[in-house]
Coordinates of C-alpha atoms in Angstrom, one line a residue:
X1 CA -8.8 4.9 18.0
X2 CA -12.1 6.7 18.2
X3 CA -15.6 5.2 17.6
X4 CA -18.3 7.1 15.8
X5 CA -21.2 6.1 13.6
X6 CA -20.3 4.4 10.3
X7 CA -19.4 6.9 7.6
X8 CA -21.1 7.1 4.2
X9 CA -19.9 4.7 1.5
X10 CA -18.9 2.0 3.9
X11 CA -20.9 -1.2 3.2
X12 CA -22.3 -2.2 6.6
X13 CA -25.5 -3.9 7.7
X14 CA -28.2 -2.3 9.8
X15 CA -26.9 -1.5 13.3
X16 CA -28.9 -0.9 16.5
X17 CA -28.9 2.7 17.8
X18 CA -25.8 3.5 19.6
X19 CA -23.6 0.9 18.0
X20 CA -20.4 2.3 16.5
X21 CA -17.4 1.3 14.4
X22 CA -13.8 2.1 15.0
X23 CA -12.5 4.9 12.9
X24 CA -9.1 6.6 12.5
X25 CA -8.0 8.9 15.3
X26 CA -8.6 12.6 14.7
X27 CA -6.8 15.8 15.8
X28 CA -3.5 14.1 16.6
X29 CA -0.4 16.0 17.3
X30 CA 2.4 15.8 14.8
X31 CA 4.3 13.3 17.0
X32 CA 1.2 11.2 17.6
X33 CA 0.5 11.1 13.9
X34 CA 4.1 10.1 13.1
X35 CA 3.9 7.3 15.6
X36 CA 0.6 6.0 14.1
X37 CA 2.2 5.9 10.7
X38 CA 5.3 4.2 11.9
X39 CA 3.3 1.6 13.8
X40 CA 1.1 0.8 10.8
X41 CA 4.3 0.6 8.7
X42 CA 5.9 -2.0 11.0
X43 CA 2.6 -4.0 11.2
X44 CA 2.3 -3.9 7.4
X45 CA 5.8 -5.3 7.0
X46 CA 5.1 -8.1 9.4
X47 CA 1.9 -8.9 7.5
X48 CA 3.7 -8.8 4.1
X49 CA 6.2 -11.3 5.5
X50 CA 3.4 -13.6 6.6
X51 CA 1.7 -13.5 3.2
X52 CA 5.0 -14.3 1.5
X53 CA 5.4 -11.0 -0.3
X54 CA 9.1 -10.7 0.5
X55 CA 11.8 -11.6 -2.1
X56 CA 15.3 -11.3 -0.8
X57 CA 16.1 -7.6 -0.3
X58 CA 13.4 -6.4 -2.7
X59 CA 10.3 -4.5 -1.7
X60 CA 9.5 -1.5 0.3
X61 CA 6.6 0.4 2.0
X62 CA 6.9 4.1 2.7
X63 CA 5.1 6.6 4.9
X64 CA 5.4 10.4 4.4
X65 CA 6.5 12.2 7.6
X66 CA 3.7 14.5 8.9
X67 CA 6.1 17.2 9.9
X68 CA 8.5 17.1 6.9
X69 CA 6.3 16.1 3.8
X70 CA 9.4 15.9 1.6
X71 CA 10.7 13.0 3.7
X72 CA 9.4 9.5 4.2
X73 CA 9.9 6.5 6.6
X74 CA 10.9 3.2 5.0
X75 CA 12.4 -0.2 5.8
X76 CA 16.2 -0.5 6.2
X77 CA 17.9 -2.1 3.2
X78 CA 18.4 -5.8 3.7
X79 CA 16.3 -6.3 6.8
X80 CA 13.7 -9.1 6.9
X81 CA 10.1 -7.9 6.8
X82 CA 9.4 -10.4 9.6
X83 CA 11.7 -8.7 12.0
X84 CA 11.0 -5.0 11.4
X85 CA 10.1 -2.9 14.5
X86 CA 9.1 0.7 14.7
X87 CA 12.6 1.6 16.0
X88 CA 14.2 0.0 12.9
X89 CA 12.5 2.3 10.4
X90 CA 14.7 5.0 8.7
X91 CA 13.8 8.5 7.5
X92 CA 15.0 9.6 4.0
X93 CA 14.4 12.8 2.2
X94 CA 13.5 13.1 -1.5
X95 CA 17.2 13.6 -2.4
X96 CA 18.1 10.3 -0.8
X97 CA 19.7 11.8 2.3
X98 CA 19.4 9.7 5.4
X99 CA 17.8 11.9 8.1
X100 CA 17.3 9.3 10.9
X101 CA 18.5 5.7 11.3
X102 CA 21.8 3.8 11.0
X103 CA 21.2 1.5 8.0
X104 CA 21.1 2.4 4.3
X105 CA 18.1 2.8 2.2
X106 CA 17.4 0.6 -0.8
X107 CA 18.2 2.7 -3.8
X108 CA 15.2 1.4 -5.8
X109 CA 13.0 2.4 -2.8
X110 CA 14.3 5.9 -3.0
X111 CA 14.1 6.1 -6.8
X112 CA 10.6 4.9 -7.0
X113 CA 9.0 6.2 -3.8
X114 CA 10.5 9.7 -3.8
X115 CA 9.0 10.4 -7.2
X116 CA 5.6 8.8 -6.3
X117 CA 5.4 10.9 -3.2
X118 CA 6.5 14.0 -5.2
X119 CA 3.9 13.3 -7.9
X120 CA 1.1 12.6 -5.4
X121 CA 1.0 15.1 -2.5
X122 CA -2.3 13.5 -1.4
X123 CA -0.6 10.2 -0.8
X124 CA 0.7 9.3 2.7
X125 CA 2.0 5.8 1.9
X126 CA 3.1 3.6 -1.0
X127 CA 3.7 -0.1 -1.1
X128 CA 5.7 -2.2 -3.6
X129 CA 7.0 -5.8 -3.4
X130 CA 7.8 -8.6 -5.7
X131 CA 4.8 -10.7 -4.7
X132 CA 4.4 -13.9 -6.7
X133 CA 1.0 -13.4 -8.4
X134 CA 1.7 -9.7 -8.9
X135 CA 4.9 -10.6 -10.7
X136 CA 3.2 -13.2 -12.8
X137 CA 0.3 -11.0 -13.7
X138 CA 2.5 -8.0 -14.5
X139 CA 4.2 -10.0 -17.3
X140 CA 0.9 -9.9 -19.2
X141 CA 0.9 -6.2 -19.5
X142 CA -2.9 -6.0 -19.1
X143 CA -5.1 -4.3 -16.4
X144 CA -7.1 -6.1 -13.7
X145 CA -10.5 -6.8 -15.0
X146 CA -13.7 -6.5 -13.0
X147 CA -14.3 -10.3 -12.7
X148 CA -14.9 -10.3 -9.0
X149 CA -16.4 -7.9 -6.4
X150 CA -12.9 -7.4 -4.9
X151 CA -11.3 -6.6 -8.2
X152 CA -13.9 -3.8 -8.8
X153 CA -11.9 -1.7 -6.3
X154 CA -9.4 -1.2 -9.0
X155 CA -11.8 -0.7 -12.0
X156 CA -10.7 2.4 -13.9
X157 CA -8.5 3.3 -10.9
X158 CA -5.1 1.8 -11.7
X159 CA -2.4 2.3 -14.4
X160 CA 0.1 0.2 -16.3
X161 CA 3.8 1.1 -16.5
X162 CA 5.0 -0.8 -19.6
X163 CA 8.6 0.6 -19.9
X164 CA 10.6 -1.8 -17.8
X165 CA 14.3 -1.0 -18.0
X166 CA 15.9 -3.2 -15.3
X167 CA 16.3 -2.5 -11.6
X168 CA 15.1 1.1 -10.9
X169 CA 18.2 3.0 -10.0
X170 CA 17.3 6.6 -11.1
X171 CA 14.6 9.0 -10.2
X172 CA 13.7 9.6 -13.9
X173 CA 12.2 6.1 -14.1
X174 CA 10.5 6.7 -10.7
X175 CA 9.0 9.9 -12.3
X176 CA 7.7 7.8 -15.2
X177 CA 6.1 5.4 -12.8
X178 CA 4.5 8.3 -11.0
X179 CA 3.0 9.4 -14.4
X180 CA 1.7 5.9 -15.1
X181 CA 0.1 5.8 -11.6
X182 CA -1.7 9.1 -12.4
X183 CA -4.5 9.7 -9.9
X184 CA -5.2 6.0 -9.3
X185 CA -4.7 3.9 -6.2
X186 CA -2.3 1.5 -7.9
X187 CA -0.1 0.7 -10.9
X188 CA 1.0 -2.5 -12.5
X189 CA 4.7 -2.4 -13.2
X190 CA 5.1 -4.6 -16.3
X191 CA 7.6 -7.4 -15.8
X192 CA 8.1 -6.2 -12.2
X193 CA 5.2 -6.2 -9.9
X194 CA 2.6 -4.1 -8.2
X195 CA 2.6 -0.7 -6.5
X196 CA -0.3 0.7 -4.4
X197 CA -0.8 4.0 -2.6
X198 CA -3.1 5.4 0.0
X199 CA -4.0 8.3 2.3
X200 CA -2.8 6.1 5.2
X201 CA -0.3 3.2 5.5
X202 CA -3.2 0.9 6.3
X203 CA -5.0 1.9 3.1
X204 CA -1.9 1.4 0.9
X205 CA -1.1 -1.9 2.5
X206 CA -4.7 -3.2 2.2
X207 CA -4.9 -2.4 -1.4
X208 CA -1.6 -4.2 -2.1
X209 CA -2.9 -7.3 -0.3
X210 CA -6.2 -7.3 -2.1
X211 CA -4.7 -6.4 -5.5
X212 CA -2.2 -9.3 -5.2
X213 CA -5.1 -11.6 -4.5
X214 CA -7.1 -10.2 -7.3
X215 CA -4.2 -10.8 -9.6
X216 CA -4.2 -14.4 -8.4
X217 CA -7.9 -14.8 -9.0
X218 CA -7.6 -13.4 -12.6
X219 CA -4.7 -15.7 -13.4
X220 CA -6.7 -18.7 -12.1
X221 CA -9.8 -17.7 -14.0
X222 CA -7.9 -17.1 -17.3
X223 CA -6.3 -20.5 -16.9
X224 CA -9.7 -22.2 -16.5
X225 CA -11.5 -20.4 -19.3
X226 CA -12.8 -17.0 -20.3
X227 CA -13.8 -14.9 -17.3
X228 CA -17.2 -13.1 -17.5
X229 CA -16.8 -9.4 -16.7
X230 CA -19.0 -7.4 -14.4
X231 CA -20.5 -4.6 -16.5
X232 CA -18.9 -1.2 -16.3
X233 CA -21.7 0.6 -14.5
X234 CA -21.9 -2.1 -11.8
X235 CA -18.2 -2.2 -11.4
X236 CA -18.0 1.6 -10.8
X237 CA -20.8 1.3 -8.3
X238 CA -19.1 -1.5 -6.4
X239 CA -15.7 0.4 -6.6
X240 CA -17.4 3.4 -4.9
X241 CA -18.9 1.2 -2.3
X242 CA -15.8 -0.8 -1.2
X243 CA -12.9 1.5 -1.8
X244 CA -11.6 4.9 -0.7
X245 CA -9.5 6.1 2.2
X246 CA -11.9 5.1 5.0
X247 CA -12.9 1.7 3.6
X248 CA -9.2 0.9 2.8
X249 CA -8.2 1.8 6.4
X250 CA -11.1 -0.1 7.9
X251 CA -10.5 -3.3 5.9
X252 CA -6.9 -3.4 7.2
X253 CA -8.2 -3.4 10.9
X254 CA -8.7 -7.2 11.3
X255 CA -5.2 -7.8 10.0
X256 CA -3.9 -5.1 12.3
X257 CA -5.7 -6.6 15.3
X258 CA -4.3 -10.0 14.5
X259 CA -0.6 -9.1 13.9
X260 CA -0.4 -6.6 16.8
X261 CA -1.8 -9.2 19.2
X262 CA 0.5 -12.0 18.0
X263 CA 3.6 -9.9 17.5
X264 CA 3.6 -7.0 20.0
X265 CA 7.4 -6.6 19.6
X266 CA 6.8 -4.7 16.4
X267 CA 6.0 -1.7 18.6
X268 CA 9.5 -1.7 20.1

C-alpha cells in the first residue's frame, strides 16, 4: 500500500502538511495485481460471513483476472464464506470452464457474473448474496431513496431488475441483469436480492455492505412513517462526495484491517 496526499472528491478534514492517507498500490505486476484481488476477495467473503450475508450455498463475489479479462475468480460452490482462503478460490472463464481449482462453480454465479463482467469491461468485481434486508427490500420493486447521507451513494446510480424467473440458470437472464445494471454501481434484483460492482473487489464489497444497510434503514423508516427525502441536487452532490472507485476502496479499509488482523489464515 502506498501513501500519498488525499485525492480529490474524498471527504476528509484538514490535515497538517506531510500527513498522508493510504491509497491503492500502483504499477503492480500482473501477478501482484492478481494476488491483491484474490486477497481482497477472501477478506470480503470473511466479512460477508460476519455480517450474516450468507444463505446456504447462495451468494458469490467475483474478481476479473488481470491477465485474462474473460475469466474471473470466485468462491467454490458449497464452501462457507467464513472459511474461504486465497488458495480456495477458483478461476472460471465466461463459458463456464474451470481453469484453476478443484471444486465446481455455482451455476448461478457463472450465469450472472459472466454476463455482468461481459457487459461492464470497466468492472473488476461484482458481489451478490441473499442478505436479509436486501431480500426484503427487493420484494418492493422500488429504488433506494435518498433518505440518508449513505443512501445518496446510490442516487440515480442503481437499477432494478424486475423480471424474476426463478434460480438463474442461463446466461440470457444474466444478460438481462447486466442491462438492468446499466452504467450504475448496483442493481436491485426484485424478489431476489442485491448486486453491486466496482473497479476493485474492495469497492464492490463496500457498496454491497452499505447498500444492504441502506435497505435496512429505508425499511425501518417506511415502517415508522413517511421518510423525508433529500432533495435531488443535494443527493447528487453527496453522491459525488462519498462514492466512486477511490472512496469505495478507502471505506473498505477499516474492515480490511480488522478482518486481516483477526483472521490472517485467509491469506493461506
